[in-house]
Coordinates of C-alpha atoms and ligand atoms in Angstrom, one line a residue:
M1 CA -53.7 15.0 64.1
T2 CA -53.3 11.4 64.2
V3 CA -51.3 9.1 61.6
S4 CA -52.4 5.5 61.2
A5 CA -49.7 2.7 61.3
D6 CA -50.3 2.1 57.7
L7 CA -48.9 5.3 56.4
L8 CA -45.7 4.7 58.9
H9 CA -45.0 1.0 57.7
H10 CA -41.7 0.7 55.8
G11 CA -40.2 -2.1 53.6
D12 CA -37.6 -2.7 56.2
S13 CA -40.4 -4.2 58.5
D14 CA -41.3 -6.9 56.2
V15 CA -37.7 -8.1 55.9
V16 CA -37.4 -11.6 57.4
V17 CA -34.0 -12.8 59.1
G18 CA -32.8 -15.3 57.3
L19 CA -35.0 -15.0 54.2
V20 CA -34.0 -13.6 50.7
D21 CA -35.1 -9.6 50.8
L22 CA -36.7 -8.4 48.2
A23 CA -38.7 -5.9 50.3
V24 CA -36.6 -3.5 50.9
N25 CA -35.5 -1.2 47.7
V26 CA -32.5 0.3 48.4
R27 CA -29.4 -0.7 45.7
S28 CA -28.1 -4.2 46.4
G29 CA -24.8 -5.1 46.8
G30 CA -24.2 -2.4 49.9
T31 CA -22.5 1.1 49.5
P32 CA -19.6 0.8 46.9
Q33 CA -15.9 0.6 48.8
W34 CA -14.4 3.7 47.2
L35 CA -17.7 5.7 48.4
L36 CA -16.9 4.5 52.2
D37 CA -13.6 4.8 52.1
R38 CA -13.8 8.8 51.0
I39 CA -16.8 9.1 53.9
N40 CA -14.3 7.6 56.3
Q41 CA -11.6 10.2 55.9
T42 CA -14.5 12.6 56.9
D43 CA -12.6 14.6 59.6
L44 CA -15.1 14.7 62.8
S45 CA -13.4 16.8 64.9
R46 CA -15.1 20.1 63.0
Y47 CA -18.8 21.2 62.6
P48 CA -20.2 20.5 59.4
D49 CA -19.3 22.7 56.5
Q50 CA -21.8 22.8 53.8
R51 CA -20.1 25.1 51.2
A52 CA -18.1 22.1 49.0
A53 CA -21.3 20.2 49.1
L54 CA -23.5 23.0 48.2
A55 CA -21.4 23.8 45.6
A56 CA -21.2 20.0 44.3
V57 CA -25.1 19.4 44.4
A58 CA -25.4 23.0 42.7
S59 CA -22.9 21.9 40.4
R60 CA -24.3 18.6 39.5
H61 CA -28.2 19.7 38.5
S62 CA -26.7 22.9 36.9
R63 CA -28.6 25.2 39.6
D64 CA -27.4 28.6 41.7
I65 CA -26.1 27.4 45.0
G66 CA -29.1 29.4 46.4
E67 CA -31.7 26.9 45.1
V68 CA -29.9 23.7 47.3
L69 CA -31.1 23.0 50.5
L70 CA -29.2 19.7 52.0
T71 CA -31.1 17.5 54.3
A72 CA -31.1 14.6 56.4
G73 CA -32.5 12.5 53.8
A74 CA -35.3 12.9 52.0
A75 CA -37.4 12.1 55.1
E76 CA -36.3 15.7 56.5
A77 CA -37.3 17.5 53.8
F78 CA -41.0 16.1 53.9
V79 CA -41.2 17.2 57.4
L80 CA -39.5 20.5 56.8
L81 CA -42.0 21.3 53.9
A82 CA -44.7 20.1 56.1
R83 CA -44.4 22.5 59.3
A84 CA -42.9 25.3 57.1
L85 CA -45.5 25.7 54.6
T86 CA -49.2 27.1 55.3
P87 CA -51.3 25.5 52.1
R88 CA -55.0 25.7 52.2
K89 CA -55.6 22.3 49.8
V90 CA -53.2 20.1 50.0
A91 CA -53.1 16.9 47.6
V92 CA -51.1 14.0 47.4
I93 CA -51.0 11.5 44.6
H94 CA -51.2 7.7 45.4
P95 CA -50.1 5.0 45.3
Q96 CA -46.5 6.3 46.8
F97 CA -44.3 6.4 49.7
T98 CA -46.5 7.3 52.8
E99 CA -44.1 9.4 54.9
P100 CA -45.2 12.9 52.6
E101 CA -48.8 12.1 53.8
A102 CA -47.8 11.1 57.2
A103 CA -45.6 14.1 57.6
L104 CA -48.2 16.6 56.7
R105 CA -50.5 14.9 58.6
A106 CA -48.7 15.1 61.9
A107 CA -48.2 18.5 61.3
G108 CA -51.8 19.3 61.2
H109 CA -52.5 19.4 57.6
P110 CA -55.8 17.9 56.3
V111 CA -54.6 15.7 53.1
H112 CA -57.0 15.3 49.6
R113 CA -55.7 11.8 48.3
V114 CA -55.8 11.9 44.4
V115 CA -55.7 7.7 44.2
L116 CA -54.5 7.0 40.6
P117 CA -56.1 3.9 38.8
F118 CA -54.4 0.9 37.5
P119 CA -51.9 1.4 35.6
F120 CA -51.4 4.5 37.7
Q121 CA -50.3 6.9 35.1
L122 CA -50.5 10.7 36.2
D123 CA -53.3 12.1 34.8
P124 CA -53.3 16.0 36.0
A125 CA -56.9 16.6 35.3
L126 CA -57.7 14.5 38.7
V127 CA -55.6 16.9 40.8
P128 CA -58.6 19.4 42.1
E129 CA -58.0 22.9 40.7
D130 CA -57.6 24.8 43.9
A131 CA -55.1 22.0 45.5
D132 CA -52.0 24.6 46.2
L133 CA -49.5 22.1 47.3
V134 CA -49.4 19.0 45.6
F135 CA -46.9 15.5 46.3
L136 CA -46.3 13.0 44.0
G137 CA -43.2 10.9 43.5
N138 CA -41.0 10.7 40.4
P139 CA -40.4 7.4 39.5
T140 CA -43.3 6.3 42.1
N141 CA -42.7 4.1 45.0
P142 CA -44.3 1.3 44.7
T143 CA -45.7 1.3 41.6
S144 CA -42.7 1.8 39.7
V145 CA -44.0 4.2 37.2
A146 CA -42.3 7.2 35.9
H147 CA -44.4 10.2 35.0
A148 CA -43.3 12.2 31.9
R149 CA -41.8 15.1 32.9
D150 CA -44.7 17.2 30.8
A151 CA -47.1 15.6 32.6
V152 CA -45.7 16.7 35.9
T153 CA -45.0 20.5 34.9
A154 CA -48.9 20.5 34.0
L155 CA -49.7 20.4 37.4
I156 CA -47.9 24.0 38.0
R157 CA -50.4 26.7 38.4
P158 CA -50.1 30.5 39.8
G159 CA -50.6 29.9 43.2
R160 CA -49.4 26.2 43.6
L161 CA -46.4 24.5 44.8
V162 CA -45.9 21.1 42.9
V163 CA -43.2 18.8 45.3
V164 CA -41.7 16.0 43.3
D165 CA -40.1 13.3 44.6
E166 CA -37.1 12.4 42.8
A167 CA -35.5 9.6 45.3
F168 CA -35.6 7.0 42.1
T169 CA -35.2 9.3 39.6
D170 CA -31.4 8.1 39.1
C171 CA -32.7 4.4 38.3
L172 CA -33.3 5.3 34.8
P173 CA -30.1 6.1 32.6
G174 CA -29.7 9.9 31.8
E175 CA -32.5 10.8 34.3
P176 CA -35.2 11.3 31.5
E177 CA -38.1 12.7 33.0
S178 CA -36.1 14.6 36.0
L179 CA -36.6 17.9 36.6
A180 CA -33.7 18.6 38.8
A181 CA -32.1 20.8 35.9
I182 CA -35.2 22.6 34.7
D183 CA -35.1 26.3 33.5
D184 CA -37.0 27.8 35.9
L185 CA -38.1 26.4 39.5
A186 CA -41.0 28.5 40.1
G187 CA -43.7 26.6 41.7
L188 CA -41.9 23.2 42.0
I189 CA -39.5 21.8 44.6
V190 CA -37.5 18.7 43.3
I191 CA -36.1 16.1 46.4
R192 CA -33.4 14.2 45.8
S193 CA -31.9 11.4 48.1
L194 CA -28.8 9.3 48.0
T195 CA -30.2 6.1 50.2
K196 CA -31.1 4.5 47.2
S197 CA -28.7 4.5 44.5
W198 CA -25.7 4.5 46.6
A199 CA -26.9 2.2 49.1
L200 CA -26.5 5.3 51.8
A201 CA -30.0 4.6 54.1
G202 CA -27.8 5.1 57.5
L203 CA -26.4 8.4 56.8
R204 CA -29.4 10.4 56.0
I205 CA -28.5 12.5 53.3
G206 CA -30.6 14.2 50.7
Y207 CA -31.6 17.5 49.6
L208 CA -34.5 19.8 47.7
L209 CA -34.2 22.2 44.8
A210 CA -36.4 24.8 45.2
E211 CA -36.6 29.2 44.5
A212 CA -33.6 30.9 46.5
T213 CA -36.4 32.3 48.5
L214 CA -38.2 29.4 49.3
V215 CA -34.9 27.6 49.9
R216 CA -33.8 30.3 52.5
R217 CA -37.4 30.4 54.4
L218 CA -37.3 26.2 54.6
A219 CA -33.4 26.8 56.4
T220 CA -34.8 28.8 58.9
A221 CA -36.9 25.4 60.0
Q222 CA -33.8 23.5 60.2
P223 CA -32.0 22.9 63.4
L224 CA -28.3 24.1 63.3
W225 CA -25.8 21.6 61.3
P226 CA -28.9 19.5 60.1
V227 CA -26.3 17.4 57.8
S228 CA -23.5 15.7 59.4
S229 CA -20.0 15.8 57.6
P230 CA -19.7 12.5 57.0
A231 CA -23.1 12.7 54.9
L232 CA -21.5 16.1 53.4
T233 CA -18.5 14.6 52.0
A234 CA -21.0 11.6 49.9
C235 CA -22.8 14.5 48.6
V236 CA -19.6 15.8 47.3
A237 CA -18.3 12.5 46.3
T238 CA -21.4 11.4 44.4
A239 CA -22.3 14.6 42.4
G240 CA -18.6 14.2 40.6
A241 CA -18.3 13.1 37.0
H242 CA -16.7 9.4 38.2
A243 CA -19.9 8.9 40.5
L244 CA -22.3 10.1 37.9
A245 CA -20.9 7.9 35.5
E246 CA -20.8 4.8 38.0
V247 CA -24.5 5.3 39.1
D248 CA -25.5 5.4 35.0
A249 CA -23.7 2.1 34.8
W250 CA -25.9 0.8 37.8
A251 CA -28.9 2.4 36.4
R252 CA -28.2 0.5 33.0
R253 CA -27.4 -3.1 35.1
L254 CA -30.8 -2.7 36.7
A255 CA -32.5 -1.9 33.6
G256 CA -31.2 -5.3 32.6
Q257 CA -32.0 -7.3 35.7
R258 CA -35.5 -5.4 35.5
E259 CA -36.4 -6.6 32.5
V260 CA -35.1 -10.6 33.4
L261 CA -37.7 -10.0 36.6
C262 CA -40.6 -8.6 34.5
S263 CA -40.2 -11.3 31.6
A264 CA -39.8 -14.2 34.4
L265 CA -43.1 -12.8 36.1
A266 CA -44.8 -12.1 32.7
D267 CA -46.4 -15.5 31.9
V268 CA -47.4 -16.6 35.1
A269 CA -50.9 -17.3 35.3
G270 CA -53.0 -15.2 37.8
L271 CA -50.3 -12.1 38.1
R272 CA -50.4 -9.1 36.7
V273 CA -47.4 -6.9 36.8
V274 CA -47.6 -3.1 36.6
A275 CA -45.9 -1.9 33.3
P276 CA -43.6 -0.4 32.4
S277 CA -41.8 -0.5 35.6
C278 CA -38.8 1.8 36.0
A279 CA -37.3 1.9 39.8
S280 CA -35.5 -0.6 41.7
F281 CA -38.8 -2.8 42.3
V282 CA -41.9 -3.8 40.5
L283 CA -45.3 -3.9 41.6
I284 CA -47.6 -7.3 41.4
Q285 CA -51.0 -8.1 41.5
T286 CA -52.5 -11.1 42.3
D287 CA -56.2 -12.3 43.8
R288 CA -53.9 -13.8 46.8
P289 CA -54.1 -11.7 49.8
D290 CA -51.9 -14.7 51.4
L291 CA -49.1 -14.2 49.0
R292 CA -46.8 -12.7 50.8
M293 CA -46.9 -15.2 53.7
Q294 CA -46.8 -18.1 51.3
L295 CA -43.5 -16.3 49.5
Q296 CA -41.8 -16.2 53.0
R297 CA -42.4 -19.9 53.4
K298 CA -40.6 -20.3 49.9
G299 CA -37.8 -18.1 51.9
F300 CA -38.6 -14.5 50.3
A301 CA -39.5 -11.7 52.3
V302 CA -41.5 -9.1 50.0
R303 CA -43.0 -5.5 51.0
R304 CA -46.9 -5.9 51.5
G305 CA -49.0 -3.6 49.1
E306 CA -51.9 -2.8 51.6
T307 CA -50.4 -0.6 53.7
F308 CA -50.2 2.0 50.6
P309 CA -53.6 4.1 49.8
G310 CA -54.6 2.6 46.6
L311 CA -53.7 -0.7 46.8
D312 CA -55.1 -4.0 48.8
A313 CA -53.4 -7.1 50.1
G314 CA -53.7 -8.7 46.7
W315 CA -50.6 -6.8 45.8
I316 CA -46.7 -7.3 46.7
R317 CA -43.9 -4.7 45.5
V318 CA -40.6 -7.1 44.7
A319 CA -36.8 -5.1 44.8
V320 CA -35.1 -5.9 41.7
R321 CA -32.1 -8.2 42.0
D322 CA -29.4 -10.7 40.2
E323 CA -31.0 -13.4 37.4
I324 CA -30.4 -15.8 39.8
V325 CA -32.4 -14.4 42.7
S326 CA -35.3 -13.6 40.0
A327 CA -35.4 -17.1 38.7
S328 CA -35.7 -18.5 41.7
F329 CA -38.5 -16.5 42.6
S330 CA -40.7 -16.6 39.8
A331 CA -40.2 -20.3 40.3
A332 CA -41.5 -19.7 43.4
I333 CA -44.5 -17.4 42.7
R334 CA -45.4 -19.9 40.2
M335 CA -45.8 -22.5 42.6
V336 CA -47.8 -20.3 45.0
L337 CA -50.0 -19.5 42.8
A338 CA -50.3 -23.1 41.2
D339 CA -51.0 -24.5 44.5
G340 CA -53.9 -22.3 44.9
Ligands
PLP401 C1 -39.8 7.3 47.6 C2 -39.0 7.7 48.7 N1 -38.9 8.9 49.0 C3 -38.2 8.9 50.2 C4 -37.7 7.7 51.0 C5 -37.1 8.2 52.0 O1 -35.7 8.5 51.6 P1 -34.3 9.1 52.6 O2 -34.0 7.9 52.6 O3 -33.5 10.5 51.7 O4 -35.0 9.7 53.7 C6 -37.9 6.6 50.4 C7 -37.5 5.9 51.3 O5 -38.1 4.5 50.8 C8 -38.9 6.7 49.4 O6 -39.3 5.3 49.3

């Protein structure tokens, strides 16, 4: 099955050298130095041994080791699920990150799109009753909406598997909507990534949490040594108490910066911001399909919206950065919209 170019478009393609990057949604400021130092100490002469990383991730989410499958980023988890599962009807809740649908289509699964209307809150009743595999993101890229845990668990049914991509869940201090530590994982797969909150996009490390039987089945679809030793080191390092406190502090700072950006944009005429925003980006709508290009002329690269099912060229996604960047960005967008 062919996969459209739109589904394969990602924010890094919207980055323009020399412009302020508001297109990519990975934590700004780079990987923390202490984490780089830990990763750099990894012994590369041996084959990867997952035991410590599995134990660290399991303990971080109060799970059994058998419920954890380490993957080369969330992206590998999507592909594994698409290749290993044999659903009768797959529903993908949009707008959301397009890679799950791309992986499903590439593996030959027809996809039923559930497109949430503005303001993009999850309504479980919109998902067809006969869907036996359902994908959603929480908080969702690109809407920045966090769905209540209860709305997500309301999707679970006998005979159905719900896959929730929590790549951005640690943007919310205390992860209130995360299902990673839910008592019973029956009917649920939780996908996590170290990419966003630790700025480790190049390392390729994430994991999924699922019932042990399912984890074992998915593991057989992985190649030998699917996760590199440096990535395993990062798993151990970011699961400890020190790291969890640091990510919590980062999420609190991010919340403050997001508040600054959203209030700077709140009174701009002709612009609508999806609220409440809960991740490291905000989604904006105007009636100006040329907005992204006009912003480039003012020095800002933003993520285009039209490649996300359910959005069009009037939408852009803007990364949350520091107060100074947000002030100059809101001044630029104000100018563009005022110029008409
Ligand atoms: C919602 C979401 N999930 C997953 C990913 C991919 O994560 P990873 O780098 O762990 O493959 C992205 C990347 O943009 C994303 O936006």
